[in-house]
Coordinates of C-alpha atoms in Angstrom, one line a residue:
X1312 CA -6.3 0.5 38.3
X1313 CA -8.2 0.8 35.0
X1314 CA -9.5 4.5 33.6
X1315 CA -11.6 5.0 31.0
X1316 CA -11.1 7.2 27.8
X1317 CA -14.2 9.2 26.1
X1318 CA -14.2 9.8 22.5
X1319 CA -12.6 13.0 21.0
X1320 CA -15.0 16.0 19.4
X1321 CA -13.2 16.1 16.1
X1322 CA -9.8 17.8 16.4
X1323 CA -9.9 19.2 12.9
X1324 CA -12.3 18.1 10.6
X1325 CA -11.4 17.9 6.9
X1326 CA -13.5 18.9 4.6
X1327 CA -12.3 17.1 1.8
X1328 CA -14.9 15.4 -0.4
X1329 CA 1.0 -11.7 9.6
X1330 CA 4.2 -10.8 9.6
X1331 CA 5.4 -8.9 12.7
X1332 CA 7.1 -5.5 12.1
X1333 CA 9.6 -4.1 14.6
X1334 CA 11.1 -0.6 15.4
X1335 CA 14.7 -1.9 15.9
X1336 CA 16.8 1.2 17.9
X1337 CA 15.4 4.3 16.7
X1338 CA 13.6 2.8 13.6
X1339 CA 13.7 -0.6 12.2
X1340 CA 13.4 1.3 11.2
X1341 CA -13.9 2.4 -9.0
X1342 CA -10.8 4.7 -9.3
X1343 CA -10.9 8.0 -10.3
X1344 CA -8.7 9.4 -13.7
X1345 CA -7.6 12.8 -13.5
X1346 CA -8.1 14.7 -16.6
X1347 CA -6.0 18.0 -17.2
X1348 CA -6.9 21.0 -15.6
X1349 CA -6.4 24.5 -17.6
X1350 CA -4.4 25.8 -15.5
X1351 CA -6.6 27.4 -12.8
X1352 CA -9.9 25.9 -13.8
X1353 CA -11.1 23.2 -11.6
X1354 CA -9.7 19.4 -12.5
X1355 CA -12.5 17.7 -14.7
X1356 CA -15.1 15.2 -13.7
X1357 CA -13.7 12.0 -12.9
X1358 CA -14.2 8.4 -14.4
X1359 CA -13.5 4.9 -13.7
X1360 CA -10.7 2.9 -14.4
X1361 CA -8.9 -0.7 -13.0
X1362 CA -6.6 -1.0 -10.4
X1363 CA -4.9 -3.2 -8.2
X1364 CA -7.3 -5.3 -6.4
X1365 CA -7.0 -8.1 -3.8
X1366 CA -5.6 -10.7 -5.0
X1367 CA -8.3 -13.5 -6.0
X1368 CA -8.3 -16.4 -7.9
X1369 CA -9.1 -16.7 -11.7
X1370 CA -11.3 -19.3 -13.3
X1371 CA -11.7 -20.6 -16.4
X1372 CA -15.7 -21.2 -17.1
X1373 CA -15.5 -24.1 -19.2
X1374 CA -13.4 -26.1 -16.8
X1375 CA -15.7 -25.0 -14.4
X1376 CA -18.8 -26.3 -16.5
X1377 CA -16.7 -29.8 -16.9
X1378 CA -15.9 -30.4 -13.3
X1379 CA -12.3 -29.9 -13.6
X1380 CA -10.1 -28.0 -11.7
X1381 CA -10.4 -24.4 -12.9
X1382 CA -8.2 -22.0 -11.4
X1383 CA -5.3 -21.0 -13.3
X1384 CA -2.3 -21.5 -11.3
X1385 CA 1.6 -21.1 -11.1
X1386 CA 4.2 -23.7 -9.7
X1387 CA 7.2 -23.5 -7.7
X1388 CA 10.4 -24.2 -8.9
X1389 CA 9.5 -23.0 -12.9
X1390 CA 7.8 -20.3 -14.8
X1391 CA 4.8 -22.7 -16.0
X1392 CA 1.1 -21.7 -15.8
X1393 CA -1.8 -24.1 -16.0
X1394 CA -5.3 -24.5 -15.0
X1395 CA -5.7 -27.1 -11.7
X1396 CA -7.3 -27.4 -8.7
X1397 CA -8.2 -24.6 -7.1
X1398 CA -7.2 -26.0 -3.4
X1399 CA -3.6 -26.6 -2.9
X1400 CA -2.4 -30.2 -2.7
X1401 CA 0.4 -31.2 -0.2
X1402 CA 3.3 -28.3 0.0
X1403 CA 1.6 -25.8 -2.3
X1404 CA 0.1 -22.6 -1.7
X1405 CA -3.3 -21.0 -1.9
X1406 CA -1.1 -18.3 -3.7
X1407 CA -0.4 -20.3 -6.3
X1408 CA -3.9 -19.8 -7.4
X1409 CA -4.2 -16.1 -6.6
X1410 CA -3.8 -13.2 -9.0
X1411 CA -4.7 -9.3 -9.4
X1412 CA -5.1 -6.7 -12.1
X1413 CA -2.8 -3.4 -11.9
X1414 CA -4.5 -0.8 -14.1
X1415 CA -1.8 0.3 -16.6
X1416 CA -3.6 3.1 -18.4
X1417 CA -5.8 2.7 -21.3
X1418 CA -7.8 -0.4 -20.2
X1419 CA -4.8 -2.3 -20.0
X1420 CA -3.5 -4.2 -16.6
X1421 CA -1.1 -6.3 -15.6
X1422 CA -1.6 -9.6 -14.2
X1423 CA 0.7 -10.7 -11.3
X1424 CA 0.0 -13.8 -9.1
X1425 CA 0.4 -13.5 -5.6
X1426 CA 2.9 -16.5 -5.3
X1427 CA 5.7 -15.2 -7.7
X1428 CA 5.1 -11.7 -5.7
X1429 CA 6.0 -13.0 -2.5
X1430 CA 8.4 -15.6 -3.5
X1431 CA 10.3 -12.1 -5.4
X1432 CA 10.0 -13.9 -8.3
X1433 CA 8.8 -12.7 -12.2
X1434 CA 4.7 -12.4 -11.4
X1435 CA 3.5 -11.3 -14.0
X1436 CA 1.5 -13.3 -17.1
X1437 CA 2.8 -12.9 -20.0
X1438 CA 3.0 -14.1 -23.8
X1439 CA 6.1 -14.3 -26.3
X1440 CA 6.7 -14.2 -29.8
X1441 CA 6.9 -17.0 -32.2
X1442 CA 4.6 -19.3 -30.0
X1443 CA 1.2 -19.2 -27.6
X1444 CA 3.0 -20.0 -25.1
X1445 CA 1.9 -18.2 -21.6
X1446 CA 3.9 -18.1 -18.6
X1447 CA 4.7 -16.5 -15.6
X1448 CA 7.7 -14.0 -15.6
X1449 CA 9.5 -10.8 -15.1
X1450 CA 7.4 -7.6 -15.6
X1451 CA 9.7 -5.2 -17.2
X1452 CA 10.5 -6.6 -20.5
X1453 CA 14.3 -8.0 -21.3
X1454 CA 16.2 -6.6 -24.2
X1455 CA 14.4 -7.7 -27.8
X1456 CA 11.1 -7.9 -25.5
X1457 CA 8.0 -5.7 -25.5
X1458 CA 6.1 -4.2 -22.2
X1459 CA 2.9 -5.1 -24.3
X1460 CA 3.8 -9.1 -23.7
X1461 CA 2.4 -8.5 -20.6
X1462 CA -0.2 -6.5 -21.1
X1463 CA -4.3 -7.7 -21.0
X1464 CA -7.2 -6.5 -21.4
X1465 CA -10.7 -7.5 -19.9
X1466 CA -13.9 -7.5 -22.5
X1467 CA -16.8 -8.2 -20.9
X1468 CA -18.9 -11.2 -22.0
X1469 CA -21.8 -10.8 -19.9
X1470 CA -22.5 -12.6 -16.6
X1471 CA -19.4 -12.1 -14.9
X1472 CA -17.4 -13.1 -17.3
X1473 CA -14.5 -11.6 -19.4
X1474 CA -12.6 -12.3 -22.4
X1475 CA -8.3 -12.1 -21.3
X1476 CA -7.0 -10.0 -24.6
X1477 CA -2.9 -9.3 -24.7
X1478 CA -1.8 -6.1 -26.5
X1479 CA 1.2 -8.1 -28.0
X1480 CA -1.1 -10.6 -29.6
X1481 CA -3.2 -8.0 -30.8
X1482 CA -0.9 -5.1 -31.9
X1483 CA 0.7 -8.5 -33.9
X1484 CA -2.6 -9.8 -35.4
X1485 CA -2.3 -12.6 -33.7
X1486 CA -5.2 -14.9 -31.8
X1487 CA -5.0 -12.8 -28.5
X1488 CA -7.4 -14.6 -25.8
X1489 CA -6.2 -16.6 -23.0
X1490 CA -8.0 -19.7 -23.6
X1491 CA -8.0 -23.5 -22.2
X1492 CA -8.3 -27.1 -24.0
X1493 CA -10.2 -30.2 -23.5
X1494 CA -8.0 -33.4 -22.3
X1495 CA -5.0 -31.3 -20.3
X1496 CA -4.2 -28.7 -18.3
X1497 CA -2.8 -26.3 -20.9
X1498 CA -3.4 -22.6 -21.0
X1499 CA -2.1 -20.5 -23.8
X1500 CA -3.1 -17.4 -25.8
X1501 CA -5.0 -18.1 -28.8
X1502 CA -8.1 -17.0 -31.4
X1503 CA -11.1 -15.4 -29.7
X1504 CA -13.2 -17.5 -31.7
X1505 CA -13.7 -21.0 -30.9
X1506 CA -12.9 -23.6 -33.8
X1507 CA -15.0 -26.5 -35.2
X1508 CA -15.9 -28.8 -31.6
X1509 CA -14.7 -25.9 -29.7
X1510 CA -16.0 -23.3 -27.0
X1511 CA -16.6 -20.0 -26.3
X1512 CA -16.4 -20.9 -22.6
X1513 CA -12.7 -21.7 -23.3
X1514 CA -11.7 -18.3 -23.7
X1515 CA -13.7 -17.5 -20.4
X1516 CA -13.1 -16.2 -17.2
X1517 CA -14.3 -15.0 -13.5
X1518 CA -14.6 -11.1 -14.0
X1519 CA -13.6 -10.8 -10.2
X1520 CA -10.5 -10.4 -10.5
X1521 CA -10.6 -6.9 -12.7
X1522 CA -13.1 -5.3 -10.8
X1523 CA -12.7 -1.6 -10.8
X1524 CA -11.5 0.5 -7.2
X1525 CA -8.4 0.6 -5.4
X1526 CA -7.4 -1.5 -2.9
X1527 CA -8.5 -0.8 1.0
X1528 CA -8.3 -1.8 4.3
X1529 CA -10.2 0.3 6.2
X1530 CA -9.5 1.6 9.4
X1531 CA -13.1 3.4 10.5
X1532 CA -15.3 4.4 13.2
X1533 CA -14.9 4.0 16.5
X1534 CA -12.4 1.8 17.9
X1535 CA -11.6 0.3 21.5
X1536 CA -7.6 -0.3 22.8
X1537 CA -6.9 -1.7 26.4
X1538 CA -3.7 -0.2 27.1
X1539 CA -1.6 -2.2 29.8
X1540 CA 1.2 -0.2 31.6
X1541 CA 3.1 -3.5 32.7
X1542 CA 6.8 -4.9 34.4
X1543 CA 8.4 -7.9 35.2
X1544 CA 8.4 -8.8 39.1
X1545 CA 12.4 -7.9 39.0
X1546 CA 11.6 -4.3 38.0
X1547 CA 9.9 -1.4 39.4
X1548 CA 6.4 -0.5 38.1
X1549 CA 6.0 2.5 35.0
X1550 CA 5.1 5.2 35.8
X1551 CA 1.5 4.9 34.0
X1552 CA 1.2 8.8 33.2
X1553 CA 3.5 9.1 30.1
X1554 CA 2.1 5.9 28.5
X1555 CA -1.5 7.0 29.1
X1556 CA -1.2 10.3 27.4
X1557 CA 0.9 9.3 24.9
X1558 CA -1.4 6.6 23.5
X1559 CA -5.5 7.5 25.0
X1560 CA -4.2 11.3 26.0
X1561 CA -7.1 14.1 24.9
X1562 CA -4.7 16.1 24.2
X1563 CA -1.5 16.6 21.9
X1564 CA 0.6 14.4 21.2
X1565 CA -0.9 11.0 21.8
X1566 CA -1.6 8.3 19.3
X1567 CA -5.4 9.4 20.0
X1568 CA -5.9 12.9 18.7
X1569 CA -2.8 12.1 15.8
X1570 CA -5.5 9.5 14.3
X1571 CA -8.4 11.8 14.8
X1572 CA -6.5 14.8 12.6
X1573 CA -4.7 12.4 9.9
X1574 CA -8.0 10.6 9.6
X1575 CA -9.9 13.5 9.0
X1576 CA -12.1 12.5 12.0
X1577 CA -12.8 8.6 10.4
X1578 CA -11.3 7.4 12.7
X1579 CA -11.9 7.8 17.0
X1580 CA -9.8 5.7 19.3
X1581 CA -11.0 5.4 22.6
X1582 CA -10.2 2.8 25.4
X1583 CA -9.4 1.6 28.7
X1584 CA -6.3 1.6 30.8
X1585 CA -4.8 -1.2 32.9
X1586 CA -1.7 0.3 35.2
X1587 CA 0.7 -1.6 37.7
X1588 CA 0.3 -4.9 36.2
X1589 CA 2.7 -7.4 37.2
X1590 CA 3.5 -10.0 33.9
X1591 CA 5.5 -12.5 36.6
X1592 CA 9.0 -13.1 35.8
X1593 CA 11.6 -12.1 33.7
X1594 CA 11.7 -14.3 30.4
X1595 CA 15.1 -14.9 29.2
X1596 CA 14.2 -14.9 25.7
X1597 CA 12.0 -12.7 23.8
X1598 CA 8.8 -14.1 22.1
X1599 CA 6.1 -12.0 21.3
X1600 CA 3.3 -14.6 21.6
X1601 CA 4.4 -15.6 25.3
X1602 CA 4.5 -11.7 26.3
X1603 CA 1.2 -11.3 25.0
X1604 CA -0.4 -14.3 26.6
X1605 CA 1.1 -13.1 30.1
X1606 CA -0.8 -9.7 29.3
X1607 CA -4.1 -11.0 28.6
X1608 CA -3.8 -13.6 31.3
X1609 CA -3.2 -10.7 34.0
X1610 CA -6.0 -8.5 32.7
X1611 CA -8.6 -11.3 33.0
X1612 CA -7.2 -11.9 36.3
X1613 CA -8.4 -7.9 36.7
X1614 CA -11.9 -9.2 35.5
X1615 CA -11.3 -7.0 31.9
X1616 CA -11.7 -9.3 28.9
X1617 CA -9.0 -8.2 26.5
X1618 CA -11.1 -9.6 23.5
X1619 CA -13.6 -7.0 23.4
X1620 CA -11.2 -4.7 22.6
X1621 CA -10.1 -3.9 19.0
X1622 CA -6.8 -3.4 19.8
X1623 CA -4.7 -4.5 22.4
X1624 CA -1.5 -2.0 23.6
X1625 CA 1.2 -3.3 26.2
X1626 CA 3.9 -1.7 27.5
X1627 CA 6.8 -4.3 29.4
X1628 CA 9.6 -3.3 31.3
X1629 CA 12.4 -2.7 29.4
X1630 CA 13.4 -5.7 27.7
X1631 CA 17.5 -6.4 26.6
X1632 CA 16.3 -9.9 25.2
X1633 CA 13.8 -8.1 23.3
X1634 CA 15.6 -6.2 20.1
X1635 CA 13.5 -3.5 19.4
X1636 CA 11.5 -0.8 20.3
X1637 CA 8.0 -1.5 19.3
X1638 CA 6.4 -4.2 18.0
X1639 CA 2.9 -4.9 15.7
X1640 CA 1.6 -7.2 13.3
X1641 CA 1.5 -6.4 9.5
X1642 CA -1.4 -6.5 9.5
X1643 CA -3.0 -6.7 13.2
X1644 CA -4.9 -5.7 16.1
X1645 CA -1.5 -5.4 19.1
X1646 CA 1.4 -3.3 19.7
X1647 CA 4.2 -4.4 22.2
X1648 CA 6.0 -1.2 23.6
X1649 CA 9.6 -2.3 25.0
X1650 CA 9.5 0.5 28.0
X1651 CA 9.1 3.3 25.6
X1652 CA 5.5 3.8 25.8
X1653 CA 5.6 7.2 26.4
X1654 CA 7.0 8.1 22.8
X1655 CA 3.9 9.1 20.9
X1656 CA 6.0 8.5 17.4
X1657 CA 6.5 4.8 18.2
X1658 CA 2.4 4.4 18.6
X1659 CA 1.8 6.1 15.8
X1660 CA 4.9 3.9 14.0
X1661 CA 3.2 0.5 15.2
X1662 CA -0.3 1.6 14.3
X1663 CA 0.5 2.4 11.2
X1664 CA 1.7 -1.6 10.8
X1665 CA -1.2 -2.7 12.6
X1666 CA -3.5 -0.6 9.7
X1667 CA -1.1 -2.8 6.6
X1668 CA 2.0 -0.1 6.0
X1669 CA 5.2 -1.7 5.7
X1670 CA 8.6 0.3 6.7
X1671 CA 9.4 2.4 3.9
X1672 CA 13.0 3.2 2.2
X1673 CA 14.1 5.7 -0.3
X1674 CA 15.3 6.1 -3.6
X1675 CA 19.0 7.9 -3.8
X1676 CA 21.4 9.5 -6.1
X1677 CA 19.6 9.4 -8.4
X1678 CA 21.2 11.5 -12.2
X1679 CA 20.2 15.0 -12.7
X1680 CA 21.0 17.5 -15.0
X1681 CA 20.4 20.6 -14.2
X1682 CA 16.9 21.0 -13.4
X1683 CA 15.8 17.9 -14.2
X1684 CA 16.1 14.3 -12.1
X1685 CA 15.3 11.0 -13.7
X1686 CA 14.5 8.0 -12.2
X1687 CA 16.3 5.5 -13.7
X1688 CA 18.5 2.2 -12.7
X1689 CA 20.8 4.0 -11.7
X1690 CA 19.4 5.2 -8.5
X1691 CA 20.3 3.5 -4.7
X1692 CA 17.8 2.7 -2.4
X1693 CA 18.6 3.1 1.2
X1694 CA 16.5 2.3 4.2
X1695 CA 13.8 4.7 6.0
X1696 CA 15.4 9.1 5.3
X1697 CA 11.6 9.6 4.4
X1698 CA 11.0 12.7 7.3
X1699 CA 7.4 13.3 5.9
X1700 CA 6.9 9.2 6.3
X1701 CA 6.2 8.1 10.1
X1702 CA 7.1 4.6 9.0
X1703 CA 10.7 5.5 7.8
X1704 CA 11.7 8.1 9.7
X1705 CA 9.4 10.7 9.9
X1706 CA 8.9 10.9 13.7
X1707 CA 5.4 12.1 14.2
X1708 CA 4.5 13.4 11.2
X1709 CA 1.0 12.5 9.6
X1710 CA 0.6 9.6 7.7
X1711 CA 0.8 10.1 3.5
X1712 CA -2.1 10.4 1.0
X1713 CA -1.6 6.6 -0.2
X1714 CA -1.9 5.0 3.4
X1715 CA -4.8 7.3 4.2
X1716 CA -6.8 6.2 1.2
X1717 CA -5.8 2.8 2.0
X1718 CA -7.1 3.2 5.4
X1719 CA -10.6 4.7 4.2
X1720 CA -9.6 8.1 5.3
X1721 CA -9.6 9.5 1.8
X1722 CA -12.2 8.7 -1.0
X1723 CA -10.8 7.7 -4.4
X1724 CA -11.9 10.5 -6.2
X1725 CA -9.6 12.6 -4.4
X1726 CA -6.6 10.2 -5.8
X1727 CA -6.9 10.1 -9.2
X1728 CA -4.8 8.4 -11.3
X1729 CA -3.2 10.3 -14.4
X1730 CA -3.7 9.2 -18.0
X1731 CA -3.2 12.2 -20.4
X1732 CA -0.6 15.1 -20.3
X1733 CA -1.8 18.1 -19.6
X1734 CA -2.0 20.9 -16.4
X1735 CA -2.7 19.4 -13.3
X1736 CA -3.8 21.1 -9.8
X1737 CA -2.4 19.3 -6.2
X1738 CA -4.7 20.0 -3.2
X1739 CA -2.8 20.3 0.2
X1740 CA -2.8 17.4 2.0
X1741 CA -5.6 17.3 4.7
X1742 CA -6.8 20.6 3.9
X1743 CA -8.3 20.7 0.7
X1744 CA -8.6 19.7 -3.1
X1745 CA -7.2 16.6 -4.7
X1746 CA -4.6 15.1 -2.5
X1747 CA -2.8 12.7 -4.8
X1748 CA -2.1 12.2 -8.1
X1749 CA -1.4 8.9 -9.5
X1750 CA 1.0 7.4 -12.5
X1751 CA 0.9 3.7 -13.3
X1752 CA 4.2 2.4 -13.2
X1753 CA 5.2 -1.2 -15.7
X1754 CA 5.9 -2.8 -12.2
X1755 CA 2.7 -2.5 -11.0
X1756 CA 3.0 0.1 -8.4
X1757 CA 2.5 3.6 -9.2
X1758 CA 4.4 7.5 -8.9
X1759 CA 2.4 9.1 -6.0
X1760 CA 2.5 12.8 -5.8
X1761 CA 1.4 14.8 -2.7
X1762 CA 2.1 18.2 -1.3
X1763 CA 2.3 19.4 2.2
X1764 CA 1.8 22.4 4.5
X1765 CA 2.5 23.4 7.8
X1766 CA -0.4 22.3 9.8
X1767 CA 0.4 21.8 13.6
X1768 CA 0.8 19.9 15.5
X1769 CA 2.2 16.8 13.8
X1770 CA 3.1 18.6 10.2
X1771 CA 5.2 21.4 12.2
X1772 CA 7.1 22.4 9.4
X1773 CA 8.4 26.4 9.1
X1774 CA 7.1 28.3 6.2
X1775 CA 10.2 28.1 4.6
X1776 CA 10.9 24.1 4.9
X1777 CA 11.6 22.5 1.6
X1778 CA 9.2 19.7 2.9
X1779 CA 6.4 22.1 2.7
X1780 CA 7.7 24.1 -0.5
X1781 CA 7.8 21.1 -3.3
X1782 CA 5.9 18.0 -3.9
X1783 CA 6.6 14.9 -2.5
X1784 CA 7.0 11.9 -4.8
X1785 CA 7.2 8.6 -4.0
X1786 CA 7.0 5.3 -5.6
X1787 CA 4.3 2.8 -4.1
X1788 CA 3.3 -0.8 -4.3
X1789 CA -0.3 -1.0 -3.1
X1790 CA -2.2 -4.8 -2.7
X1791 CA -3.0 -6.2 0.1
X1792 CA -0.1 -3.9 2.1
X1793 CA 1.2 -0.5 1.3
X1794 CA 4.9 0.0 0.5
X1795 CA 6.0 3.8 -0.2
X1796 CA 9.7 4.3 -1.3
X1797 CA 10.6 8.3 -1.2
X1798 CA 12.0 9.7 -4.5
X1799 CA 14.7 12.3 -3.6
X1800 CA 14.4 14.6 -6.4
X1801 CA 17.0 16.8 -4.8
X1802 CA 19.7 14.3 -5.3
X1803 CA 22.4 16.9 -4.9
X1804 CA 22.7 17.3 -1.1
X1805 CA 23.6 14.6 1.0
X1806 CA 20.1 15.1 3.1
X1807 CA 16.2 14.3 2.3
X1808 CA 15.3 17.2 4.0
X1809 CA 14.7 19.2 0.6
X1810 CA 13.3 15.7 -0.9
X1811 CA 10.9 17.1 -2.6
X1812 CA 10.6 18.4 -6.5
X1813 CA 10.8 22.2 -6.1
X1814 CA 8.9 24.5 -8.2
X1815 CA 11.3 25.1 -11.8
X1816 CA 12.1 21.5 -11.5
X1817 CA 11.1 18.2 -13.5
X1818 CA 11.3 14.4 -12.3
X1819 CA 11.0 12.2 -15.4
X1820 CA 10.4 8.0 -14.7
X1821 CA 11.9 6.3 -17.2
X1822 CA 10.8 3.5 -16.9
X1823 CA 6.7 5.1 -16.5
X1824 CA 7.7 7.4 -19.5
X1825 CA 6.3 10.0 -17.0
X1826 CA 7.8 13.4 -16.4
X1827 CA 6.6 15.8 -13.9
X1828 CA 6.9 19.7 -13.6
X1829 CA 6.5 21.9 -11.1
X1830 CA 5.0 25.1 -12.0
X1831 CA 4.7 26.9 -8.6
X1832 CA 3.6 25.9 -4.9
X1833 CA 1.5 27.9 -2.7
X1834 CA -1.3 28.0 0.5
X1835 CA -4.2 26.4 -2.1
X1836 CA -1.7 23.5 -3.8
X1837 CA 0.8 23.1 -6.4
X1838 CA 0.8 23.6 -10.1
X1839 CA 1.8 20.7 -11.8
X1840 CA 2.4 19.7 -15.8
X1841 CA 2.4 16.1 -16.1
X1842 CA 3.7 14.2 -18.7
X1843 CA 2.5 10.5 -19.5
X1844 CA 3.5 8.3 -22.6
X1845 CA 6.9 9.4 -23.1
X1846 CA 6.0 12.8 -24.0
X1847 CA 7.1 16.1 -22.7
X1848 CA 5.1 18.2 -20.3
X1849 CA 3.4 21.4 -21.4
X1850 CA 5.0 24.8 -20.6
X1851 CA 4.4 26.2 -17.4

């Protein structure tokens, strides 16, 4: 039997301007720059800054005017960085050859090669003192070291090329360009100006790389799944109701209307649904690939060409080979439902993979004193405990600010990222105003700070939740992924329920040199005095 599914009206329009992941059990679990608001006035016109972008490779011009290989690069197995070849050779990595700029404030960014990131090794370039030497390493500095080693700047040149400053070199006096040589390979930092039989085009590079705007992948318009209520020929056929409503359903909750409200109506699912189909026998083993061959195989055999959908939904039989719950690619376009299709949460879990969010964890125990919590070493990270976070425990609450942006959901302007202390103003999330705040971390990621109210169905909070009474911080590593980690700033119970920073408390970073205040909280936002630069926010 197949039923089709019409697109939704808009359930509540706002009116604001590879890897596989698995639910295991319950749960496997141009940028804008906010300036200071005065107090109640409206937050000030934005402006551009740079950001993390995808990572892309970065070429030297005068290798590339020579013929020779011109994309600087990073090995395995050492720290080294050269130019080369910008296709890999025989056991390396296209990532070897990738890199991307993570605005640090001030026209300063990090750069971090995609290789070292997912090897978990030091990515970031960086110079030293007492030699030109440049190499990939760690990005918080060791003791004796400075943050400003791996800090660069990008001067235009003209063309689409850039000049690669370091704030060590120049804070020092010191030739600060990232420059190559005729005869080898060698890349080191250096003078800006070229010497006698030297030039310019050594100090050169592709301006791609910095291009301004935070990173997307967006998730837009109208999009087609073929949902396939499926069993094994040992087992009796689901019944195809739940599943239906759960992911096409027109009304509350299905996956269907949850994307139309937590994508402000961006985003309209719509599809086709496939029930009773018989996948053949029982696999003893569970592989993914083979289930999902069996599916498409029996919906051709239905005459329905899987392919023409975006996204492909199956639900099996329950599954004891099989050790989770749901299934999805990170990113992809398929979900595999291990006989729970008719939990809306796991949908919205799996789709929220599909779309590039990774699980999330949180950051524990962390010291406070009175009403202040730092973030500091000395915090724990455990996994998921984020209940406003669908992807680490959350149920079916709506997706965060930084995974909606990410998605297209949310323009940039309407995540600013903060540069100057001063008074800040946080919209409510999906309702109205600015809906994140941003604060460069050294790492590369960023504090994210978002508040909440009770907006049914999915946010069904009470009036007097903590969840929907303080503002929700998180740290978050955005690229080609998004990974949030929850900040409990109410370190002091043994839940995350009251995660949040309540109004009369501070969250200071240490390692951002950021402090945050909240002033009050209320139906129009929250009242925030952020500190940046290791100085202390203004009274409330």
């Amino acid at each position: 039997m197949k039923r089709r599914f019409a697109p939704l009206s808009s359930v509540r329009a706002w009116a604001a301007p590879a890897a596989l992941l698995a639910l295991v059990s319950v749960f496997s679990y141009t940028p804008a720059t906010a300036a200071p608001t005065r107090h109640a006035q409206a937050t000030q016109a934005a402006r551009p800054s740079v950001q993390a972008q995808q990572a892309q490779p970065l070429k030297s011009k005068y290798r590339a005017d020579a013929g020779l290989g011109d994309c600087l690069r990073t090995f395995a197995g050492n720290d080294t960085v050269q130019v080369g070849s910008c296709t890999p050779a025989a056991g390396e990595y296209t990532s070897m050859r990738q890199w991307e700029a993570v605005d640090q404030g001030n026209g300063y960014v990090l750069v971090k090669n995609r290789y070292r990131t997912d090897a978990a090794l030091g990515d970031c370039l960086r110079t030293f003192s007492g030699n030109d030497t440049v190499q990939a390493g760690s990005c918080t500095p060791a003791a004796g070291e400075y943050t400003s080693m791996r800090l660069w700047k990008a001067v235009d040149q003209g063309n689409g090329y850039v000049l690669l400053t370091n704030k060590y070199r120049t804070d020092a006096a010191l030739g600060d360009c990232l420059r190559t040589f005729s005869g080898n390979d060698t890349v080191q930092a250096g003078s800006c100006t070229p010497a006698a039989g030297e030039y310019t085009s050594m100090r050169l590079w592709n301006a791609a790389v910095f291009a301004t705007g935070w990173p997307t992948r967006p998730v837009t318009g109208q999009k087609r799944a073929l949902v396939m209520a499926t069993h094994w020929n040992d087992a009796t056929p689901v019944d195809p109701a739940p599943v239906e409503q759960a992911t096409l359903g027109a009304g509350a909750p299905s996956l269907r209307t949850y994307l139309q409200e937590v994508s402000g109506g961006s985003l309209s699912l719509t599809g086709d649904m496939l029930t009773g189909v018989d996948l053949g026998a029982r696999p003893a083993g569970c592989e993914s690939a083979a289930i999902l061959s069996a599916a498409r195989a029996a919906a051709r055999a239905r005459g329905v060409e899987p392919d023409t959908y975006d996204y492909l939904f199956v639900d099996i039989s329950r599954h004891s080979a099989c050790a989770w719950e749901g299934l999805a690619a990170l990113p992809g376009n398929w979900i595999l439902s291990n006989g729970v299709g008719h939990k809306t949460w796991m949908w919205t879990h799996e789709f929220g993979h599909s779309s590039g969010f990774q699980h999330s964890d949180t950051l524990k125990a962390c010291p406070a004193a009175g009403s202040v919590t730092t973030v500091s070493g000395a915090c724990t990270v455990s996994g998921g405990d984020d209940p406003t976070d669908t992807m680490g425990g959350g149920g079916m609450h709506l997706y965060p600010a930084d995974y909606r942006q990410f998605a297209g959901w949310v323009p940039e302007s309407q995540v600013p990222r903060v540069t100057a202390t001063g008074s800040y103003q946080l919209g409510v999330l999906g309702v109205s105003g600015t809906q994140e705040f941003r604060v460069a971390r050294p790492d590369g990621g960023f504090l994210s700070l978002e508040y909440r109210r009770a907006t049914p169905p999915y946010d069904d909070y009470t009036a007097t939740d903590p969840l929907v009474n303080g503002v929700i911080v998180r740290i978050v590593t955005l690229g080609g992924t998004v990974r949030n980690r929850l900040v409990d700033a109410t370190p002091g119970t043994s839940t995350t329920d009251d995660a949040p920073l309540a109004a009369g408390r501070t969250l200071v970073d240490e390692d951002a040199g950021t402090a945050v205040t909240v002033c009050s909280v209320g139906a129009e936002g929250a009242d925030l005095r952020i500190a940046v630069g290791g100085t202390t926010p203004p009274a409330c």
